[in-house]
Coordinates of C-alpha atoms in Angstrom, one line a residue:
M1 CA -6.6 35.4 -12.9
R2 CA -4.7 34.4 -9.8
A3 CA -4.3 36.9 -7.0
K4 CA -0.7 37.3 -5.8
A5 CA 0.0 36.3 -2.3
P6 CA 2.0 38.6 -0.2
K7 CA 5.6 37.6 0.7
T8 CA 5.8 35.1 3.5
A9 CA 6.2 36.7 6.9
P10 CA 8.8 35.5 9.4
L11 CA 7.9 32.2 11.1
G12 CA 5.5 32.8 14.0
D13 CA 3.9 35.7 12.1
P14 CA 2.0 34.0 9.3
A15 CA 1.0 36.1 6.3
P16 CA -2.7 36.3 5.3
I17 CA -3.6 34.0 2.5
P18 CA -6.0 35.4 -0.2
L19 CA -9.2 33.4 -0.5
D20 CA -11.9 33.6 -3.2
E21 CA -15.6 34.5 -2.5
H22 CA -16.3 30.9 -1.4
G23 CA -13.4 30.8 1.1
H24 CA -11.2 28.6 -1.1
A25 CA -7.5 29.1 -1.8
V26 CA -7.2 30.8 -5.2
E27 CA -4.1 29.1 -6.6
A28 CA -5.8 26.9 -9.2
S29 CA -2.7 24.9 -10.1
L30 CA -2.4 23.6 -6.6
Y31 CA -6.0 23.2 -5.5
N32 CA -9.2 21.5 -6.3
A33 CA -12.1 20.3 -4.2
D34 CA -10.6 16.8 -3.7
L35 CA -7.3 18.2 -2.3
R36 CA -8.7 20.8 0.1
P37 CA -8.3 20.2 3.9
I38 CA -11.1 18.3 5.6
H39 CA -13.2 20.6 7.8
P40 CA -13.1 19.6 11.5
A41 CA -16.8 19.1 11.4
M42 CA -16.4 16.3 8.8
R43 CA -13.6 14.5 10.7
T44 CA -15.7 11.7 12.1
W45 CA -13.8 8.4 11.7
T46 CA -13.3 6.6 14.9
S47 CA -10.7 4.0 16.0
R48 CA -13.2 1.3 15.0
V49 CA -13.3 2.6 11.4
Y50 CA -9.5 2.4 11.2
L51 CA -9.5 -1.1 12.8
T52 CA -12.1 -2.2 10.2
L53 CA -10.1 -0.6 7.4
W54 CA -7.0 -2.6 8.3
V55 CA -8.9 -5.9 8.7
A56 CA -10.3 -5.3 5.3
M57 CA -7.0 -4.4 3.7
C58 CA -5.1 -7.3 5.2
M59 CA -7.6 -9.9 4.2
N60 CA -6.5 -10.4 0.6
P61 CA -4.8 -13.1 -1.6
A62 CA -1.4 -11.3 -1.6
T63 CA -1.3 -11.1 2.2
W64 CA -2.5 -14.7 2.4
T65 CA 0.6 -15.9 0.4
L66 CA 3.2 -13.9 2.4
A67 CA 3.6 -16.7 4.9
A68 CA 3.9 -19.2 2.1
S69 CA 6.8 -17.4 0.5
L70 CA 8.7 -17.5 3.9
I71 CA 8.0 -21.2 4.5
A72 CA 9.1 -21.9 0.9
L73 CA 12.5 -20.3 1.9
G74 CA 12.8 -23.0 4.6
M75 CA 11.3 -21.3 7.7
N76 CA 8.8 -23.1 9.9
W77 CA 5.5 -21.4 10.7
V78 CA 6.8 -19.9 13.9
Q79 CA 9.7 -18.2 12.1
A80 CA 7.4 -17.0 9.4
L81 CA 4.9 -15.4 11.8
F82 CA 7.7 -13.8 13.8
T83 CA 9.1 -12.2 10.6
I84 CA 5.7 -11.0 9.5
V85 CA 4.7 -9.5 12.8
L86 CA 8.1 -7.8 13.4
A87 CA 8.0 -6.3 9.9
N88 CA 4.6 -4.8 10.5
L89 CA 5.6 -3.4 13.9
I90 CA 8.5 -1.7 12.2
V91 CA 6.5 -0.2 9.3
L92 CA 3.8 0.9 11.8
I93 CA 6.3 3.5 13.2
P94 CA 6.6 5.7 10.0
M95 CA 2.9 5.0 9.3
L96 CA 1.8 6.5 12.6
L97 CA 4.3 9.4 12.2
N98 CA 2.9 10.3 8.8
S99 CA -0.7 9.7 9.9
H100 CA -0.3 12.4 12.5
A101 CA -0.3 15.1 9.8
G102 CA -3.5 13.9 8.3
A103 CA -5.3 13.9 11.6
K104 CA -3.9 17.2 12.8
H105 CA -4.2 19.3 9.7
G106 CA -6.9 17.4 7.7
I107 CA -4.6 17.1 4.6
S108 CA -4.0 14.2 2.2
F109 CA -0.5 12.7 1.5
P110 CA 0.3 14.7 -1.7
V111 CA -0.6 18.0 0.0
F112 CA 1.4 16.9 3.1
A113 CA 4.4 16.2 0.9
R114 CA 4.4 19.8 -0.3
A115 CA 5.8 20.9 3.1
A116 CA 9.0 18.8 2.6
Y117 CA 9.4 18.7 -1.2
G118 CA 7.8 22.1 -2.1
V119 CA 4.5 22.8 -3.7
R120 CA 5.8 21.6 -7.1
G121 CA 8.4 19.1 -5.9
A122 CA 5.7 17.1 -4.0
N123 CA 4.7 15.7 -7.4
L124 CA 7.9 13.6 -7.3
P125 CA 7.1 11.4 -4.3
A126 CA 3.4 11.5 -5.0
V127 CA 3.7 10.2 -8.6
M128 CA 6.4 7.7 -7.5
R129 CA 4.0 6.4 -4.9
G130 CA 1.1 6.6 -7.3
L131 CA 2.8 4.5 -10.0
V132 CA 3.6 1.8 -7.5
A133 CA 0.0 1.8 -6.3
C134 CA -1.2 1.5 -9.9
G135 CA 1.0 -1.6 -10.3
W136 CA -0.5 -3.1 -7.1
F137 CA -4.0 -2.2 -8.3
G138 CA -3.5 -4.3 -11.4
I139 CA -2.1 -7.2 -9.5
Q140 CA -4.9 -7.3 -6.9
T141 CA -7.5 -6.9 -9.6
W142 CA -6.0 -9.8 -11.5
F143 CA -6.3 -11.9 -8.3
G144 CA -9.9 -10.8 -8.0
G145 CA -10.6 -11.6 -11.6
L146 CA -9.2 -15.1 -11.1
G147 CA -11.6 -15.6 -8.2
L148 CA -14.6 -14.4 -10.2
N149 CA -13.5 -16.7 -13.1
L150 CA -13.4 -19.6 -10.6
A151 CA -16.8 -18.7 -9.2
L152 CA -18.4 -18.5 -12.6
G153 CA -16.8 -21.7 -13.7
A154 CA -18.4 -23.5 -10.7
A155 CA -21.8 -22.0 -11.5
I156 CA -21.8 -22.4 -15.3
G157 CA -19.6 -25.5 -15.7
P158 CA -16.9 -26.6 -18.2
S159 CA -18.2 -24.3 -21.0
W160 CA -16.8 -21.4 -18.9
S161 CA -14.0 -22.9 -16.9
Q162 CA -12.4 -24.7 -19.9
A163 CA -12.5 -21.8 -22.4
Q164 CA -9.6 -21.8 -24.8
P165 CA -6.9 -19.1 -24.7
V166 CA -6.9 -16.5 -27.3
D167 CA -3.8 -14.6 -28.6
F168 CA -4.3 -10.9 -27.9
G169 CA -0.9 -9.8 -29.3
F170 CA 1.2 -7.8 -26.8
I171 CA -1.5 -8.2 -24.1
G172 CA -0.8 -11.9 -24.0
T173 CA -2.6 -15.2 -24.6
L174 CA -5.6 -15.4 -22.3
P175 CA -9.0 -17.0 -22.2
V176 CA -11.7 -14.5 -23.1
T177 CA -13.5 -15.5 -19.9
T178 CA -10.6 -14.7 -17.7
L179 CA -10.0 -11.3 -19.3
A180 CA -13.7 -10.6 -19.0
C181 CA -13.7 -11.4 -15.3
Y182 CA -10.7 -9.0 -14.8
L183 CA -12.7 -6.2 -16.5
V184 CA -15.8 -6.9 -14.4
V185 CA -13.8 -6.7 -11.1
L186 CA -12.1 -3.6 -12.4
A187 CA -15.5 -1.9 -13.1
L188 CA -16.9 -3.0 -9.7
Q189 CA -14.1 -1.1 -7.9
V190 CA -14.6 2.0 -10.0
A191 CA -18.3 2.0 -9.3
V192 CA -17.8 1.8 -5.5
I193 CA -15.0 4.4 -5.3
Y194 CA -16.8 6.8 -7.5
K195 CA -19.4 7.3 -4.8
G196 CA -16.7 8.7 -2.4
F197 CA -14.9 7.8 0.8
E198 CA -18.1 7.1 2.8
S199 CA -19.1 4.5 0.2
L200 CA -15.7 2.9 0.6
R201 CA -16.0 2.9 4.4
R202 CA -19.5 1.3 4.3
F203 CA -18.4 -1.3 1.8
Q204 CA -15.5 -2.3 4.0
Q205 CA -17.5 -2.4 7.2
I206 CA -19.7 -5.0 5.5
A207 CA -17.1 -6.9 3.5
A208 CA -14.5 -7.3 6.3
P209 CA -16.5 -9.4 8.7
V210 CA -17.9 -11.5 5.8
V211 CA -14.5 -12.4 4.5
V212 CA -13.2 -13.1 8.1
G213 CA -16.3 -15.3 8.8
A214 CA -15.8 -17.2 5.6
V215 CA -12.2 -18.1 6.5
L216 CA -13.1 -19.1 10.0
L217 CA -15.9 -21.3 8.7
L218 CA -13.4 -23.0 6.3
I219 CA -11.0 -23.7 9.2
V220 CA -13.7 -25.1 11.4
V221 CA -15.0 -27.4 8.6
L222 CA -11.4 -28.6 7.9
L223 CA -10.7 -29.2 11.6
F224 CA -13.9 -31.3 11.8
K225 CA -12.9 -33.3 8.7
T226 CA -9.3 -34.0 9.8
G227 CA -10.4 -34.9 13.3
G228 CA -8.3 -32.2 14.8
D229 CA -5.1 -33.1 12.9
L230 CA -3.5 -29.8 12.1
G231 CA -1.6 -31.1 9.1
P232 CA 2.0 -31.1 7.9
V233 CA 2.8 -27.4 7.8
M234 CA 2.2 -27.0 11.6
S235 CA 4.6 -29.8 12.5
Q236 CA 7.4 -29.5 10.0
P237 CA 10.7 -28.3 11.4
S238 CA 12.6 -25.3 10.1
K239 CA 15.1 -26.2 7.3
L240 CA 17.2 -23.2 8.4
G241 CA 17.4 -23.8 12.1
W242 CA 17.8 -20.8 14.5
G243 CA 21.5 -20.2 13.9
S244 CA 23.5 -17.8 11.8
H245 CA 22.1 -19.0 8.5
F246 CA 18.6 -18.0 9.5
W247 CA 19.5 -14.7 11.2
L248 CA 22.2 -13.4 8.8
A249 CA 21.2 -14.9 5.4
V250 CA 17.5 -15.4 5.2
F251 CA 15.9 -13.3 7.9
P252 CA 17.1 -9.8 6.9
I253 CA 15.9 -9.9 3.3
S254 CA 12.7 -11.5 4.3
L255 CA 12.1 -8.9 6.9
M256 CA 12.7 -6.1 4.4
A257 CA 10.4 -7.7 1.8
N258 CA 7.6 -7.8 4.4
I259 CA 8.2 -4.2 5.4
A260 CA 8.1 -3.2 1.7
F261 CA 4.6 -4.8 1.5
W262 CA 3.0 -2.0 3.4
S263 CA 5.7 0.6 3.0
T264 CA 3.9 2.6 0.3
L265 CA 0.8 2.8 2.5
S266 CA 2.9 4.1 5.4
L267 CA 3.4 7.2 3.2
N268 CA -0.1 7.9 2.2
M269 CA -2.1 7.1 5.3
P270 CA -2.9 10.9 5.7
D271 CA -5.3 10.2 2.8
F272 CA -7.4 8.4 5.4
T273 CA -6.4 9.9 8.7
R274 CA -7.5 13.3 7.6
F275 CA -11.0 12.0 8.4
A276 CA -10.1 11.0 12.0
E277 CA -12.1 12.6 14.8
N278 CA -8.8 12.9 16.8
Q279 CA -5.3 11.6 17.0
Q280 CA -6.2 8.9 19.4
A281 CA -8.8 7.4 17.1
Q282 CA -6.4 6.9 14.2
R283 CA -3.5 5.9 16.4
R284 CA -5.4 3.3 18.4
G285 CA -7.2 1.9 15.4
Q286 CA -4.0 1.4 13.4
A287 CA -1.8 0.2 16.3
W288 CA -4.2 -2.6 16.8
G289 CA -5.4 -3.0 13.3
L290 CA -2.2 -3.6 11.3
P291 CA 0.1 -5.9 13.3
A292 CA -2.7 -7.9 15.0
T293 CA -4.6 -8.4 11.7
M294 CA -1.5 -9.5 9.8
L295 CA -0.7 -12.0 12.6
V296 CA -4.2 -13.4 12.5
V297 CA -4.4 -13.5 8.7
S298 CA -1.0 -15.2 8.4
L299 CA -1.9 -17.7 11.0
M300 CA -5.2 -18.5 9.4
A301 CA -3.5 -18.9 6.0
I302 CA -1.0 -21.3 7.5
L303 CA -3.6 -23.3 9.4
A304 CA -6.1 -23.5 6.5
T305 CA -3.4 -24.6 4.1
S306 CA -2.0 -27.2 6.4
L307 CA -5.5 -28.6 7.2
A308 CA -6.4 -28.6 3.5
S309 CA -3.2 -30.4 2.7
Q310 CA -4.0 -33.1 5.3
H311 CA -7.6 -33.5 4.1
Y312 CA -7.2 -33.5 0.4
G313 CA -3.9 -35.4 0.4
V314 CA -1.9 -32.9 -1.7
T315 CA 1.3 -31.0 -0.8
A316 CA 0.9 -27.6 0.9
A317 CA 2.9 -26.0 -1.9
E318 CA -0.1 -26.7 -4.2
L319 CA -2.5 -24.9 -1.9
W320 CA -0.9 -21.7 -0.9
N321 CA -2.7 -19.8 -3.6
P322 CA -6.2 -19.1 -2.4
D323 CA -7.7 -19.9 -5.8
E324 CA -6.0 -23.3 -5.8
L325 CA -7.2 -24.1 -2.3
V326 CA -10.8 -23.2 -3.2
S327 CA -10.6 -25.2 -6.4
H328 CA -10.1 -28.4 -4.3
F329 CA -13.5 -28.0 -2.6
G330 CA -15.7 -30.9 -3.6
S331 CA -19.0 -29.0 -3.9
R332 CA -19.6 -26.6 -6.7
I333 CA -21.6 -24.4 -4.3
A334 CA -18.6 -24.4 -1.9
I335 CA -16.3 -23.4 -4.7
F336 CA -18.6 -20.6 -5.8
V337 CA -18.9 -19.1 -2.3
G338 CA -15.2 -19.5 -1.6
A339 CA -14.3 -17.9 -4.9
L340 CA -16.6 -14.9 -4.3
A341 CA -14.9 -14.4 -0.9
I342 CA -11.6 -14.1 -2.8
V343 CA -13.2 -11.5 -5.1
V344 CA -14.5 -9.5 -2.1
S345 CA -11.2 -9.7 -0.3
S346 CA -9.3 -8.5 -3.3
V347 CA -11.7 -5.6 -4.0
Q348 CA -11.9 -4.3 -0.4
T349 CA -8.1 -4.2 -0.2
N350 CA -7.5 -2.8 -3.6
M351 CA -9.8 0.2 -3.4
A352 CA -8.4 1.5 -0.1
A353 CA -4.7 0.6 -0.6
N354 CA -4.2 1.0 -4.3
L355 CA -6.9 3.2 -5.8
V356 CA -7.4 6.1 -3.4
S357 CA -3.8 7.1 -3.2
P358 CA -2.8 7.2 -6.9
A359 CA -6.1 9.0 -7.7
L360 CA -5.2 11.8 -5.3
D361 CA -1.5 11.7 -6.4
F362 CA -2.4 12.4 -10.0
A363 CA -5.0 15.0 -8.9
N364 CA -2.2 16.7 -7.0
A365 CA 0.0 16.7 -10.1
L366 CA -2.5 18.3 -12.4
P367 CA -5.4 19.6 -10.2
K368 CA -6.8 21.8 -13.0
L369 CA -7.2 18.8 -15.3
I370 CA -7.5 15.8 -13.0
T371 CA -10.1 15.5 -10.2
F372 CA -10.3 12.5 -7.9
R373 CA -12.6 10.6 -10.2
R374 CA -10.5 11.3 -13.2
G375 CA -7.5 10.2 -11.2
V376 CA -9.3 6.9 -10.5
L377 CA -9.7 6.3 -14.3
V378 CA -6.0 7.2 -14.9
S379 CA -4.9 4.7 -12.1
V380 CA -7.1 2.0 -13.5
A381 CA -5.7 2.5 -17.0
L382 CA -2.1 2.4 -15.8
G383 CA -2.7 -0.6 -13.6
T384 CA -4.0 -2.5 -16.6
L385 CA -1.2 -1.3 -18.9
I386 CA 1.5 -3.0 -16.8
L387 CA -0.2 -6.3 -17.8
P388 CA -0.2 -7.8 -14.3
W389 CA -0.7 -11.3 -15.6
K390 CA 2.7 -11.1 -17.2
L391 CA 4.4 -9.6 -14.2
L392 CA 3.1 -12.4 -12.0
A393 CA 4.3 -15.0 -14.5
S394 CA 7.9 -14.2 -13.5
P395 CA 8.3 -14.6 -9.7
E396 CA 11.9 -13.3 -9.8
T397 CA 10.7 -10.0 -11.2
Y398 CA 7.8 -9.8 -8.8
V399 CA 9.9 -10.4 -5.7
F400 CA 13.3 -8.9 -6.4
V401 CA 12.3 -5.9 -8.5
W402 CA 8.8 -5.1 -7.3
L403 CA 9.0 -5.8 -3.6
G404 CA 12.7 -5.4 -2.8
F405 CA 13.7 -2.5 -5.1
Y406 CA 10.7 -0.1 -4.6
G407 CA 10.8 -0.8 -0.8
G408 CA 14.2 0.9 -0.6
V409 CA 13.1 3.9 -2.7
M410 CA 9.9 4.4 -0.7
G411 CA 11.9 4.2 2.5
A412 CA 13.9 7.2 1.4
V413 CA 10.7 9.2 0.9
G414 CA 9.4 8.2 4.3
G415 CA 12.7 9.3 5.9
V416 CA 12.5 12.8 4.3
L417 CA 8.9 13.3 5.4
T418 CA 9.6 12.2 9.0
S419 CA 12.7 14.4 9.2
D420 CA 10.9 17.5 7.9
Y421 CA 7.6 17.1 9.8
W422 CA 8.8 15.9 13.1
L423 CA 12.4 17.1 13.5
A424 CA 12.5 20.3 11.5
R425 CA 8.9 21.6 11.8
K426 CA 7.8 20.0 15.1
T427 CA 4.5 19.0 13.4
E428 CA 3.5 22.7 12.8
L429 CA 2.4 23.6 9.3
R430 CA 1.0 26.7 7.6
V431 CA -1.8 24.8 5.9
P432 CA -3.1 27.7 3.6
E433 CA 0.4 28.2 2.2
L434 CA 0.5 24.6 1.0
Y435 CA -2.0 25.8 -1.7
I436 CA -0.1 28.9 -3.0
L437 CA 3.0 29.4 -5.1
D438 CA 4.5 32.4 -3.3
G439 CA 4.3 31.1 0.3
H440 CA 6.6 29.4 2.8
Y441 CA 6.7 26.1 0.8
H442 CA 7.8 27.6 -2.5
F443 CA 11.6 27.0 -1.9
T444 CA 13.3 27.2 -5.4
N445 CA 10.7 27.4 -8.1
G446 CA 8.4 25.2 -6.1
W447 CA 11.1 22.6 -5.4
N448 CA 12.9 21.8 -2.2
V449 CA 16.2 20.6 -3.7
R450 CA 17.4 19.4 -0.3
A451 CA 14.6 17.0 0.0
V452 CA 15.3 15.7 -3.5
I453 CA 19.0 15.2 -2.7
A454 CA 18.2 13.4 0.6
T455 CA 15.8 11.1 -1.2
A456 CA 18.3 10.3 -4.0
V457 CA 21.1 9.6 -1.5
G458 CA 19.0 7.4 0.7
A459 CA 17.7 5.4 -2.2
F460 CA 21.1 5.1 -3.8
V461 CA 22.7 3.8 -0.6
A462 CA 19.8 1.4 0.0
V463 CA 19.3 -0.2 -3.4
G464 CA 22.7 0.5 -5.1
G465 CA 23.8 -3.0 -3.9
A466 CA 20.8 -4.8 -5.3
Y467 CA 21.8 -8.4 -6.1
S468 CA 20.4 -11.8 -7.1
T469 CA 21.1 -15.1 -5.5
L470 CA 22.0 -18.4 -7.2
G471 CA 19.6 -21.3 -7.3
P472 CA 20.5 -25.0 -7.0
N473 CA 21.3 -25.2 -10.7
G474 CA 23.3 -22.0 -10.8
E475 CA 20.6 -19.9 -12.2
K476 CA 20.1 -16.3 -11.0
S477 CA 17.0 -15.6 -8.9
G478 CA 16.6 -12.1 -10.3
P479 CA 17.8 -9.5 -12.8
F480 CA 20.6 -8.1 -10.7
P481 CA 24.3 -9.2 -10.7
V482 CA 25.2 -11.8 -8.1
D483 CA 27.8 -9.5 -6.6
G484 CA 25.4 -6.6 -6.6
V485 CA 25.1 -3.6 -8.9
I486 CA 27.6 -1.8 -6.6
P487 CA 29.4 -4.6 -4.7
L488 CA 30.4 -2.3 -1.9
L489 CA 26.8 -1.6 -1.1
K490 CA 25.6 -5.2 -1.4
P491 CA 25.5 -5.8 2.4
L492 CA 23.1 -2.9 2.8
Y493 CA 20.6 -4.2 0.3
D494 CA 19.4 -6.8 2.8
Y495 CA 18.3 -3.9 5.0
N496 CA 17.3 -1.6 2.2
W497 CA 14.1 -0.1 3.6
I498 CA 15.6 0.7 7.0
V499 CA 18.8 2.0 5.4
A500 CA 16.9 4.2 3.0
F501 CA 14.7 5.6 5.7
L502 CA 17.5 6.4 8.2
V503 CA 20.0 7.7 5.6
A504 CA 17.5 10.0 3.9
M505 CA 16.2 11.2 7.3
A506 CA 19.8 12.1 8.5
V507 CA 20.8 13.7 5.2
Y508 CA 17.8 15.9 5.2
W509 CA 18.3 16.8 8.8
V510 CA 21.8 18.1 8.0
L511 CA 20.8 19.9 4.7
A512 CA 17.8 21.6 6.3
A513 CA 19.6 22.8 9.4
H514 CA 18.9 26.5 8.6
R515 CA 15.2 25.8 8.4
R516 CA 14.8 24.3 11.9
N517 CA 12.7 27.1 13.2
S518 CA 9.6 26.5 15.3
H519 CA 6.4 28.2 14.1
H520 CA 2.7 28.1 14.7
T521 CA 0.2 26.0 12.8
V522 CA -2.0 28.1 10.6
P523 CA -5.3 26.2 9.9
F524 CA -7.3 26.5 6.8
D525 CA -10.1 28.3 8.6
G526 CA -11.7 29.7 5.4
T527 CA -12.6 26.3 4.0
P528 CA -16.3 25.5 4.3
A529 CA -17.3 22.0 5.4
P530 CA -16.9 19.8 2.2
T531 CA -19.1 17.0 1.0
L532 CA -17.3 13.7 1.0
T533 CA -18.4 12.9 -2.5
P534 CA -15.5 13.5 -5.0
S535 CA -16.0 16.0 -7.7
A536 CA -16.5 14.8 -11.3

C-alpha cells in the first residue's frame, strides 16, 4: 500500500518525501530500480567517455550516407560538409541544455520530462521519442544484417550470397539468409545491452577505434592505388551554385533534415549524462564529440567514395552505400573484414542511440510491469514490426515522413523542456517529488496541460505545411500535397525543427508564467548507490 505524501510545501520550503525501509521512493507506479537517480558516487563518466560515445554513434552506415544525399541534390562536397556541420552545431545547443539535467540531478530523460509534462504526462514525449527510436533501431539493425550477410557471403560463397528469396507474406519477400542475419545482429545487441551501461561503454571503447581504423586503412589503400588522385566527387562543381537557389530552395530543408537526424537524441541525452562525473565532463566531451566527429565521418565518406569511384571505374552514385562499396573489394578476405566493420559500426550506434532510450521510456510508462531489460525486448519487437526493409524500399517515405516530419514534432518537445527547465525553473528540481503522485509535479491528474498545448502548437505550426516537391517527370517526391497540407504554413516547413522548438518554447513560457518561481534543488539523498546492471 502506498504511503500518502504530504501536500507540497511552498517553493523554497520542500516537503519531506516518504521513503521505504531501503531509502527508495514508495510510489511504485512511478519508480523502479532502472529509473532511480544515479548516486553521486556512481557518476564516473569522463569527457573521454562522451567523446568515445559520439565517435561510436557517428560511425554508422546511416551517417555515412548523409553526405551522399546532399550531393545527390546537387551540392558539391564543400556545401555538403558545411550543411552537416552547421546542423550539428545547432542541434548541439538543445542537446547540451537537456544534458545538464542528467549531470546535475542524476536522472534519465523520462524522469526529467516529468518536471515539464507532469508525472503522468511525461509518458507522452517519452513514448513519442521511444517509438521513433524503435524505428531507427529496426533500420540500423537491417543495415547491420546486410553487412553480416555480405561477410558470410564472402566467407561461404555463392551458396549463401545467392540464396533465393522466399515469400513470408506480410513480412515481405526476402532470402532466408538475409533474414537470419538480421535476427543474429538483433540478438547480439540484446546480449550486450542486457549486461548494463558499463558493458555498453566498454564495447564502444573497443569498437569505435576499430571502425575508425578500418576506414582510415581503406582510404590509405585507395590513395595508394589511385596514385593520389582524389577522384571525381572531390572535383565536381556544385550544380546549385552559391546563389539564391542554393540558399533559399535546397539549403533550408537539407539543414532541417540533418538537424532531425540527431534531434531525438538531443532529448534523451540525460539517459547518458546522469553518469557524468561533472558538468564539464559531459559538456566538453559532447561539444567536441558530435560536430567534429560528424565532420570527420562525412569527409571520410566523401573521400572514400570518390577514391573508390576512381579506382573501380564506377560512378560514385553506385558506391555511397557502404555495403555496395565493400562489395567491390577484389579480395574475399577484404570483403569479409569490411563487412564486419559495417556490422560493428551499426551495432555500436544502435545500442546507444536507439535501444537505451526506448527501453527507459517504456519502463517509465509502466514501471511496475516493464524494467529496463523488458523495455529492451519491447523496443526490439516494435523495431522489427515496422518492417524496416519495406520502409527503406521507399526513399520518399524515409526522407519526407521519417526525417522531415518527426524532426518538427521532436523540436516542439525540446522547446518545452528547455523553457521549463532553464527559463521557468532555473535548472532547480525537487528530485524526490518526480517519483510521487501528490508532489509539485502532479499538476492536473499528473498532466501539465500547458506543456501539452505548447507541444501541439509548436508541432502544428512546424509541420502543418508539410509538402512534397515535383520530380523531373512531374511525380511527387513524397506523400504530402505539393502546395502543403496547410498552404499558409508551407514556408515554415523548410525550417520545421527550429520553428517547432522556438514556437513551443515561447508558448510554454507564456502559459507557465504563474509558475516562474525560483526554488531550491532537493536531491534524492535517500537513494543508496545503485549497481549499473539493469534489473531483470
